[in-house]
XYZ file of C-alpha atoms in Angstrom:
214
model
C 92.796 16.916 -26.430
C 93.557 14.020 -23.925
C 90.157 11.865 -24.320
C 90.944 12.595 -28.653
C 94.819 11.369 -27.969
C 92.851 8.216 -25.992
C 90.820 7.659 -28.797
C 93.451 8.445 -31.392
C 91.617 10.859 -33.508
C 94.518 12.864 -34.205
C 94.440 15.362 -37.375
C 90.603 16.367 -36.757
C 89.489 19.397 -35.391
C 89.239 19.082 -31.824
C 87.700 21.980 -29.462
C 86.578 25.987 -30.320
C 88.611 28.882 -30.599
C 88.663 32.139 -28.155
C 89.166 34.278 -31.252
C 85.867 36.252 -31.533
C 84.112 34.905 -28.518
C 82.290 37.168 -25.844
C 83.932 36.472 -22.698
C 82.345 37.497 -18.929
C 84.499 38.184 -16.401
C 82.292 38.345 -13.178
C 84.246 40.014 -10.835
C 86.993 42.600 -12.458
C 89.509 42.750 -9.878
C 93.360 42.812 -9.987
C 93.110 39.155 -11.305
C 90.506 40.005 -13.723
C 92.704 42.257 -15.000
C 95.606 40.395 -15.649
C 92.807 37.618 -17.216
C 91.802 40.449 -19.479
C 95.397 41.277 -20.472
C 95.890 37.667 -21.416
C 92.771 37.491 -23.487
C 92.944 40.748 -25.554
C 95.624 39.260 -27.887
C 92.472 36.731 -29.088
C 90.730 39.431 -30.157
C 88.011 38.386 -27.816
C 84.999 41.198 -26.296
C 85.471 41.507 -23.137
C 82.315 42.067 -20.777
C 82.968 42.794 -17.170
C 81.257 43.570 -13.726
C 82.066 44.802 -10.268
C 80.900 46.709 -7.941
C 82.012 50.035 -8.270
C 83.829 50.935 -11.219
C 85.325 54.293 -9.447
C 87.194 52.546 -6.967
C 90.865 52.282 -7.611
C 91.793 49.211 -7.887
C 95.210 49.398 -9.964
C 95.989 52.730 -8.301
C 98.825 49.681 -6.393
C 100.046 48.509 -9.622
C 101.069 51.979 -10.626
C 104.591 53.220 -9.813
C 103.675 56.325 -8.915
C 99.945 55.663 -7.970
C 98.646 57.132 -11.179
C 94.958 56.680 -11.560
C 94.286 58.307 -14.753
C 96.594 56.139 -16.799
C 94.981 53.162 -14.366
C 91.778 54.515 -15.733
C 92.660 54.634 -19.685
C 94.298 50.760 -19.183
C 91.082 49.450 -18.251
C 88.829 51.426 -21.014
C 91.539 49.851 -23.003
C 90.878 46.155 -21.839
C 86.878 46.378 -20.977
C 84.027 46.169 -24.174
C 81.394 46.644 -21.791
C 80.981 47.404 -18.292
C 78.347 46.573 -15.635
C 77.706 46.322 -11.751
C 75.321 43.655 -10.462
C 72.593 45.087 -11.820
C 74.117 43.192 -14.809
C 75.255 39.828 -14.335
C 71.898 38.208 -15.820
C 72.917 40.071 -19.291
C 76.201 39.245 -19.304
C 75.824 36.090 -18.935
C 73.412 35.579 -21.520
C 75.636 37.059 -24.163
C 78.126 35.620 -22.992
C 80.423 32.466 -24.541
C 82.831 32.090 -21.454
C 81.462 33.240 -18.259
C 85.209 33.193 -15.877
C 84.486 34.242 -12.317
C 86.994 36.077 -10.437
C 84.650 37.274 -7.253
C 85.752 37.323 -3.600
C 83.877 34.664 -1.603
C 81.165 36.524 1.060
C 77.610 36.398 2.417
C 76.438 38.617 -0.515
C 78.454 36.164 -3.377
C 78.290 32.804 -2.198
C 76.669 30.730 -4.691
C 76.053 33.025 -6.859
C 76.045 31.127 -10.129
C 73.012 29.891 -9.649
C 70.455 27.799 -10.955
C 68.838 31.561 -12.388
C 72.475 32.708 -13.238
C 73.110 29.114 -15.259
C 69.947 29.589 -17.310
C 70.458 32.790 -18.267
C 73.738 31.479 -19.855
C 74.035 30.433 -23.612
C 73.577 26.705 -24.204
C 76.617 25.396 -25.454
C 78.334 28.467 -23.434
C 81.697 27.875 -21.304
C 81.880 28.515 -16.985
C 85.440 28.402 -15.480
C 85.734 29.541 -11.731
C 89.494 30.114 -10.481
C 88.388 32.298 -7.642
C 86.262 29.838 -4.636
C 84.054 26.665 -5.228
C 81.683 28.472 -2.657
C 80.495 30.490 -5.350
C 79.029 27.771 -7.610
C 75.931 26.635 -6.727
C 76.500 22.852 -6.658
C 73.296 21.148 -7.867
C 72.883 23.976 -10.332
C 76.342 23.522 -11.829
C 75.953 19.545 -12.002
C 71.891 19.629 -13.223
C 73.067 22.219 -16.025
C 76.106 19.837 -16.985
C 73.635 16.726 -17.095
C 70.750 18.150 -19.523
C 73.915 18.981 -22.050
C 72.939 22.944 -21.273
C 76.510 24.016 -20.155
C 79.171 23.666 -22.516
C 81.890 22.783 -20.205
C 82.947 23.246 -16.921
C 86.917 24.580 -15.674
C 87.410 24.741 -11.905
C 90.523 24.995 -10.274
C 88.745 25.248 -6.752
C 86.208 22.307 -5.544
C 82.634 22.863 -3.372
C 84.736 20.605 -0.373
C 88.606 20.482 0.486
C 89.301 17.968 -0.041
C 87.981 16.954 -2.755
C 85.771 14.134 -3.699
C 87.395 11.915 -6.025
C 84.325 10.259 -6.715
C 82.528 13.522 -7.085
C 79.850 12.879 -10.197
C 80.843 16.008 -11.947
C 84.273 14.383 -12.781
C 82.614 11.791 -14.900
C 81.565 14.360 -17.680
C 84.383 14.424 -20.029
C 83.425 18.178 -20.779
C 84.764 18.895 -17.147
C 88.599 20.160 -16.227
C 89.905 20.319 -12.492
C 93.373 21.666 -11.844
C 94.853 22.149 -8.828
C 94.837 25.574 -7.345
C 98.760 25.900 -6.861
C 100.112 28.386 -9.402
C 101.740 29.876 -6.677
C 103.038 27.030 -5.005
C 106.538 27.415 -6.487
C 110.243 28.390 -4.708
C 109.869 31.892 -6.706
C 106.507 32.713 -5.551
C 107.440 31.826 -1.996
C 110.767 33.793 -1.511
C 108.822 37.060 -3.053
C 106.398 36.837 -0.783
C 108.989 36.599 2.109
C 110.847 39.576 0.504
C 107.762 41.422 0.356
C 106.794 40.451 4.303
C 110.749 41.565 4.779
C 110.121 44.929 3.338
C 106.982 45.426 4.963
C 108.971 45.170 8.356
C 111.922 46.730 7.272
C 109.390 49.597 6.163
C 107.379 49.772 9.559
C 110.457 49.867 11.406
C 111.550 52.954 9.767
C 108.708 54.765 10.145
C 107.943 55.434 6.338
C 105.072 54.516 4.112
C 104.340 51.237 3.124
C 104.741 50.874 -0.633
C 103.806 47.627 -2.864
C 101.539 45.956 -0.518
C 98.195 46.538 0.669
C 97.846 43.271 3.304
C 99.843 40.980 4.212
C 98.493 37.482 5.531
């Protein structure tokens, strides 16, 4: 929308829409869950792997730690499930791959020049988890030869951030800052929640609403 305001084609169609679209979330974590909340109301299929779907991840996010009705509210928000075994499918079906993974020895650069290929042409990668898990001459290769889409990254290969970096010169390329959380509310309930914690220790009773705090 900015480079059509700059060019002042206003009126015309500008961009796709999520309604319909297959969308690959690589990594379905507390985050990915909240992405897939966001994205149901578009009507979108959502694919979705981790590594153990028994685990009980929103078991935290219940008020009384209920992991049945954890259980139903992700059959409700997940089309299709997978573990590693099938992040090479997904991402072939795929029209927005968004990867959510923790950065490790077993996930760094993951998206590959493999991964990459497998995906559409045409097809959409946005990483909002760590810019150690693109592979960085895949990503920018793929972006040259027209074969990716687009690229959104709120989280760079280096910190800080080359300004100069080549990938900025595609216009089909978005970088925000990664500071959602960088506000006066997020920052006083995360010192309420460190002032529970204490609080909580102190009196000798179970922790509640946190798992770590660092």
């Amino acid at each position: 929308m900015e480079i059509s305001i700059k060019l002042k084609r206003l009126g015309e169609p500008v961009g796709e829409t999520l309604l319909g679209k297959k969308v690959y979330i690589m990594g379905f974590g507390n985050i990915g869950i909240d992405l897939a909340k966001r994205l149901r109301p578009f009507n979108v299929r959502i694919l979705a792997t981790k590594r153990s779907w028994t685990s009980n991840l929103l078991d935290s996010c219940q008020p009384n730690g209920d992991f049945a009705r954890s259980q139903n509210n992700i059959d409700d928000l997940v089309d299709e499930k997978g573990g590693p075994e099938s992040i090479l499918k997904f991402a072939k079906e795929a029209d927005i791959v968004v990867v959510c993974l923790l950065l490790n020895s077993e996930t760094a650069g993951i998206v590959n020049e493999k991964f990459i290929s497998s995906m559409k042409k045409g097809s959409l990668l946005v990483n909002i988890a760590r810019g150690g898990l693109l592979d960085y001459k895949a990503v920018a290769h793929h972006l040259e030869s027209g074969h990716l889409g687009g690229l959104g990254i709120d989280v760079a290969w280096t910190e800080p951030f080359d300004p100069d970096d080549k990938i900025l010169a595609f216009q089909n390329v978005i970088l925000t800052p990664h500071v959602a959380g960088v506000t006066e509310y997020s920052y006083r309930a995360m010192a309420k929640v460190v002032g529970d914690t204490a609080l909580q220790l102190h009196a000798g009773v179970p922790l509640t609403e946190v798992e770590f705090v660092n």
